[in-house]
Amino acid sequence: MSSEQEPSADSLALVARLRSRFRGALLGLAVGDALAAAVQFARPGSFAPVRDLLGGGPFDLPRGAWSDDTALSLALARSLLGQGRCDAEDQRERFRRWQRAGEGSATGECLGITASVSRALSVGMPDPSVADGPDALVRTAPLAMFRFGNERRLREDLRCMVSVTSHEPATFEAGKDFALVLGAALAGRHAPLEGRLVHRPSNGNDAARVLALATQAVADTTSWKHAVLQVVNQGGDADVAAAVCGQLAGAIYGLEAIPPGWRAALVQREAIEETADALLTEALIALAEAGEESAS
C-alpha cells in the first residue's frame, strides 16, 4: 500500500473519536438500563439514593444485567446489520423471539415487556386502544448510528422503526427530535439540546415525557455519571429514562466517561461493543459510497 493510500493521522483520530461516541451511546444505553434496575417502579423518595451499579429490583437482576430496553435495542441493531436496512417485519420477528424465548436478553428471559409492546407483537401492529409506551424512543441509538450522517434516511427509517410498537404521532415526533439530537452528538456537536426538547409539553405521551426528563438531566450536569444518576434517582420508569439519558450522554462524552467498573460489570459488554463497532463500520462505508457518488 502506498503512502497516498494509507489513512492520515487526522483520519485515524476522527475514527477513534467516532468509535468512542458510538460505543458510548450503545454501552451508555445498557449501563443506564442496568443502573436503574434497583429502583425501577419505586416511588421517588422511597429509597436511598443510588450511587453504584447494584442489580436487584423487581426482577432481581444480577449486577450489570439489563432489561427490555437494551434487549429490544440490540435486537434492532442486529436487524439493521443483518438486513442492511430498516425492516419492520424482521424487527417484529426478532422481538417476538425475545418475547417467547428470551432470545438476546441478559438473563435468558423476557423481562419488563410493556402492555403496548406485548399487544403490538401479538397482533402484528400497534393497538390504537393502548397508549404508547416510550420503548421506541429507547431504540433510537442503533438507528441514529446506522444512518449516521444521513439525516434524510434517518427520518425515513425512524417512522418504520417506531411503527413496529407505537402509533401516536407524538411518539414519532419525540423520536424524530431525539434522533436528530443524538446524531449531532455522535458527530461531536456538543451543544445539541434545544429548549424545545427539555421543555416540550408531553400532553400525556410517554415518549415525550421521558425525552424531556432525560435531556433535562444532560442539560443540568457535566458528566455521564451525574446525568444518569439524576434520572435514576427519580424512580418510576427510571430504566427507560436512564437508557435514553445514557445513550445521549454516552454520545456526547464518549465511552471513557462511563465509569470503568460499571462497564466491566455490564452483561454482554464485549458483544455490545462489537455491535457498536459494526454499526460504525456500516455508517462509514455508507458515507464513503455517498461521497464517491457525489464526486462522479
Coordinates of C-alpha atoms in Angstrom, one line a residue:
M1 CA 0.0 0.0 0.0
S2 CA 1.4 3.4 -1.0
S3 CA 1.7 6.3 1.5
E4 CA -1.1 8.0 -0.5
Q5 CA -3.4 5.1 0.2
E6 CA -2.7 5.0 3.9
P7 CA -5.1 6.7 6.3
S8 CA -3.8 10.0 7.6
A9 CA -3.3 10.6 11.3
D10 CA -6.2 13.0 11.3
S11 CA -8.5 10.4 9.7
L12 CA -7.4 7.8 12.3
A13 CA -8.0 10.2 15.1
L14 CA -11.5 11.0 13.7
V15 CA -12.4 7.3 13.6
A16 CA -11.2 6.8 17.1
R17 CA -13.4 9.7 18.3
L18 CA -16.4 8.3 16.5
R19 CA -15.7 4.9 17.9
S20 CA -15.7 6.3 21.4
R21 CA -19.0 8.0 20.8
F22 CA -20.7 5.1 19.1
R23 CA -19.6 2.7 21.9
G24 CA -20.5 5.4 24.5
A25 CA -24.0 5.6 23.1
L26 CA -24.7 1.9 23.0
L27 CA -23.0 1.0 26.2
G28 CA -24.4 4.1 27.8
L29 CA -27.9 2.8 27.0
A30 CA -27.2 -0.6 28.5
V31 CA -25.4 0.7 31.6
G32 CA -28.2 3.2 32.2
D33 CA -30.8 0.5 32.0
A34 CA -28.8 -1.7 34.4
L35 CA -28.1 1.1 36.8
A36 CA -31.8 1.7 37.2
A37 CA -32.6 -1.9 38.0
A38 CA -32.6 -1.5 41.7
V39 CA -35.2 1.3 41.8
Q40 CA -37.4 0.5 38.8
F41 CA -41.1 1.2 39.7
A42 CA -40.1 2.7 43.1
R43 CA -41.7 5.9 44.3
P44 CA -39.4 8.9 44.3
G45 CA -38.1 9.5 47.8
S46 CA -38.9 5.9 48.9
F47 CA -35.3 4.6 48.5
A48 CA -31.8 5.6 49.4
P49 CA -30.1 7.4 46.5
V50 CA -28.4 5.1 44.0
R51 CA -24.7 5.7 43.7
D52 CA -23.4 2.5 42.3
L53 CA -24.4 -0.4 40.0
L54 CA -26.3 -2.7 42.2
G55 CA -28.7 -5.0 40.4
G56 CA -31.7 -6.4 42.3
G57 CA -35.0 -4.6 41.9
P58 CA -38.4 -6.1 40.9
F59 CA -36.8 -8.5 38.5
D60 CA -34.0 -9.5 40.9
L61 CA -31.4 -8.8 38.2
P62 CA -27.7 -9.7 38.8
R63 CA -25.3 -6.7 38.9
G64 CA -24.7 -5.4 35.4
A65 CA -27.8 -7.1 33.8
W66 CA -30.3 -5.1 31.8
S67 CA -34.0 -5.5 30.9
D68 CA -36.3 -5.0 27.9
D69 CA -35.0 -1.6 26.9
T70 CA -31.5 -2.8 26.0
A71 CA -32.7 -6.2 24.7
L72 CA -35.0 -4.6 22.1
S73 CA -32.4 -2.0 21.1
L74 CA -29.8 -4.8 20.5
A75 CA -32.4 -6.7 18.5
L76 CA -33.0 -3.7 16.3
A77 CA -29.2 -3.3 15.8
R78 CA -28.9 -6.9 14.7
S79 CA -31.8 -6.4 12.3
L80 CA -30.3 -3.3 10.8
L81 CA -26.9 -5.0 10.4
G82 CA -28.4 -8.3 9.1
Q83 CA -30.9 -6.7 6.6
G84 CA -28.9 -3.7 5.6
R85 CA -32.0 -1.6 6.0
C86 CA -34.8 -0.8 8.4
D87 CA -37.1 -3.9 8.0
A88 CA -40.2 -3.7 10.3
E89 CA -41.2 -7.3 9.8
D90 CA -37.7 -8.6 10.6
Q91 CA -37.6 -6.4 13.8
R92 CA -41.1 -7.7 14.7
E93 CA -39.9 -11.3 14.4
R94 CA -36.8 -10.7 16.4
F95 CA -38.8 -9.0 19.2
R96 CA -41.2 -12.0 19.2
R97 CA -38.3 -14.4 19.7
W98 CA -37.2 -12.3 22.6
Q99 CA -40.8 -12.3 24.0
R100 CA -41.3 -16.0 23.6
A101 CA -37.9 -17.4 24.5
G102 CA -35.8 -14.6 25.9
E103 CA -33.5 -14.5 22.8
G104 CA -30.9 -11.8 23.1
S105 CA -31.8 -11.0 26.7
A106 CA -29.3 -10.5 29.6
T107 CA -30.8 -13.4 31.6
G108 CA -32.4 -15.7 29.1
E109 CA -35.8 -14.4 30.0
C110 CA -38.2 -11.8 28.6
L111 CA -38.2 -9.2 31.4
G112 CA -40.0 -5.8 31.5
I113 CA -42.2 -6.1 28.4
T114 CA -44.9 -3.4 28.4
A115 CA -48.6 -3.8 27.6
S116 CA -48.2 -1.7 24.4
V117 CA -45.3 -3.8 23.1
S118 CA -46.9 -7.1 24.0
R119 CA -50.1 -6.2 22.2
A120 CA -48.2 -4.9 19.1
L121 CA -46.2 -8.1 18.8
S122 CA -49.3 -10.4 19.4
V123 CA -51.5 -8.7 16.7
G124 CA -48.7 -7.6 14.3
M125 CA -49.3 -3.9 14.7
P126 CA -49.7 -1.3 17.5
D127 CA -53.2 -1.3 19.1
P128 CA -54.7 2.2 18.9
S129 CA -56.7 1.5 22.0
V130 CA -53.5 1.0 24.0
A131 CA -51.4 4.1 24.8
D132 CA -47.8 4.1 23.6
G133 CA -45.0 3.4 26.0
P134 CA -41.6 5.1 25.5
D135 CA -40.0 1.9 24.2
A136 CA -39.4 3.3 20.6
L137 CA -37.6 6.3 22.0
V138 CA -35.1 4.0 23.7
R139 CA -34.3 2.2 20.4
T140 CA -33.1 5.5 18.8
A141 CA -29.4 4.9 19.3
P142 CA -28.9 1.9 16.9
L143 CA -30.8 3.7 14.1
A144 CA -29.0 7.0 14.6
M145 CA -25.7 5.2 14.5
F146 CA -26.7 3.1 11.4
R147 CA -27.8 6.2 9.5
F148 CA -25.1 8.5 10.8
G149 CA -24.5 11.5 8.6
N150 CA -27.7 10.8 6.5
E151 CA -30.5 12.8 8.0
R152 CA -32.9 12.1 5.2
R153 CA -32.6 8.3 5.6
L154 CA -32.7 8.6 9.4
R155 CA -36.1 10.4 9.2
E156 CA -37.5 7.8 6.8
D157 CA -36.3 4.8 8.8
L158 CA -37.4 6.3 12.1
R159 CA -41.1 6.1 11.1
C160 CA -40.6 2.5 10.1
M161 CA -38.9 1.7 13.4
V162 CA -41.4 3.5 15.6
S163 CA -44.4 1.9 13.9
V164 CA -43.4 -1.6 15.0
T165 CA -44.7 -0.9 18.5
S166 CA -46.1 2.6 18.6
H167 CA -48.9 4.5 16.9
E168 CA -49.2 8.0 18.4
P169 CA -48.0 10.9 16.3
A170 CA -46.4 12.4 19.4
T171 CA -44.2 9.3 19.8
F172 CA -42.9 9.7 16.3
E173 CA -42.2 13.4 16.9
A174 CA -40.3 12.8 20.1
G175 CA -38.3 10.1 18.4
K176 CA -37.5 12.3 15.4
D177 CA -36.3 15.2 17.7
F178 CA -34.2 12.8 19.7
A179 CA -32.7 11.1 16.7
L180 CA -31.5 14.4 15.3
V181 CA -30.1 15.5 18.7
L182 CA -28.3 12.1 19.0
G183 CA -27.0 12.3 15.5
A184 CA -25.5 15.7 16.3
A185 CA -23.9 14.4 19.5
L186 CA -22.4 11.4 17.6
A187 CA -20.9 13.9 15.2
G188 CA -19.2 15.8 18.1
R189 CA -21.5 18.8 18.2
H190 CA -21.7 19.2 22.0
A191 CA -24.5 21.7 22.3
P192 CA -27.5 20.0 20.7
L193 CA -30.0 20.4 23.5
E194 CA -32.6 22.7 22.1
G195 CA -35.0 24.2 24.7
R196 CA -37.9 22.6 23.0
L197 CA -36.6 19.1 23.9
V198 CA -36.1 19.9 27.6
H199 CA -39.3 21.9 27.9
R200 CA -41.5 20.3 25.2
P201 CA -45.0 19.5 26.5
S202 CA -45.8 15.8 26.8
N203 CA -49.6 16.0 26.6
G204 CA -49.7 12.6 28.2
N205 CA -47.3 11.0 25.7
D206 CA -44.8 8.8 27.5
A207 CA -42.0 9.2 24.9
A208 CA -42.2 13.0 25.1
R209 CA -42.2 12.9 28.9
V210 CA -39.1 10.6 29.0
L211 CA -37.3 12.7 26.4
A212 CA -37.8 15.9 28.5
L213 CA -36.6 14.1 31.6
A214 CA -33.5 12.6 30.0
T215 CA -32.5 15.8 28.2
Q216 CA -33.0 17.9 31.3
A217 CA -30.6 15.7 33.2
V218 CA -28.0 16.1 30.5
A219 CA -28.5 19.8 30.4
D220 CA -28.2 20.1 34.2
T221 CA -25.0 18.2 34.5
T222 CA -21.5 18.0 33.0
S223 CA -20.7 14.2 33.1
W224 CA -22.2 10.9 32.0
K225 CA -22.4 9.6 35.6
H226 CA -24.2 12.6 37.1
A227 CA -26.7 12.9 34.3
V228 CA -27.7 9.3 34.5
L229 CA -27.8 9.1 38.3
Q230 CA -30.0 12.2 38.3
V231 CA -32.6 10.3 36.2
V232 CA -32.2 7.0 38.1
N233 CA -32.9 8.6 41.5
Q234 CA -36.3 9.9 40.3
G235 CA -37.5 6.3 40.4
G236 CA -40.6 5.3 38.5
D237 CA -39.8 4.1 35.0
A238 CA -36.1 5.0 35.7
D239 CA -34.8 2.2 33.5
V240 CA -36.4 3.8 30.4
A241 CA -35.3 7.3 31.2
A242 CA -31.8 6.2 32.2
A243 CA -31.4 4.2 29.0
V244 CA -32.4 7.3 27.0
C245 CA -30.2 9.6 29.0
G246 CA -27.3 7.1 29.0
Q247 CA -27.2 6.9 25.2
L248 CA -27.3 10.6 24.7
A249 CA -24.7 11.3 27.4
G250 CA -22.6 8.5 26.0
A251 CA -22.7 10.0 22.6
I252 CA -21.7 13.4 24.0
Y253 CA -18.9 12.4 26.4
G254 CA -17.7 9.1 24.8
L255 CA -17.1 5.6 26.2
E256 CA -14.4 6.7 28.6
A257 CA -16.9 8.9 30.6
I258 CA -18.8 5.8 31.7
P259 CA -17.3 4.6 35.0
P260 CA -14.9 1.7 34.1
G261 CA -16.1 -0.5 36.9
W262 CA -19.7 -0.3 35.6
R263 CA -18.6 -1.0 32.1
A264 CA -16.6 -4.0 33.2
A265 CA -19.6 -5.4 35.1
L266 CA -22.1 -5.0 32.2
V267 CA -23.5 -8.3 31.0
Q268 CA -22.5 -9.0 27.3
R269 CA -20.3 -5.9 27.3
E270 CA -18.0 -7.2 24.6
A271 CA -20.9 -8.2 22.3
I272 CA -22.4 -4.7 22.8
E273 CA -19.1 -3.1 21.9
E274 CA -18.8 -5.3 18.8
T275 CA -22.3 -4.2 17.8
A276 CA -21.4 -0.6 18.1
D277 CA -18.2 -1.1 16.1
A278 CA -20.2 -2.9 13.4
L279 CA -22.7 0.0 13.2
L280 CA -19.8 2.4 12.9
T281 CA -18.3 0.4 10.1
E282 CA -21.6 0.4 8.2
A283 CA -22.0 4.1 8.7
L284 CA -18.5 4.9 7.4
I285 CA -19.0 2.6 4.3
A286 CA -22.3 4.4 3.5
L287 CA -20.6 7.8 3.9
A288 CA -17.7 6.8 1.7
E289 CA -20.1 5.5 -1.0
A290 CA -22.2 8.6 -0.9
G291 CA -19.0 10.7 -1.3
E292 CA -17.9 8.7 -4.3
E293 CA -21.4 9.1 -5.9
S294 CA -21.4 12.8 -5.4
A295 CA -17.9 13.1 -6.9
S296 CA -18.7 11.1 -10.0

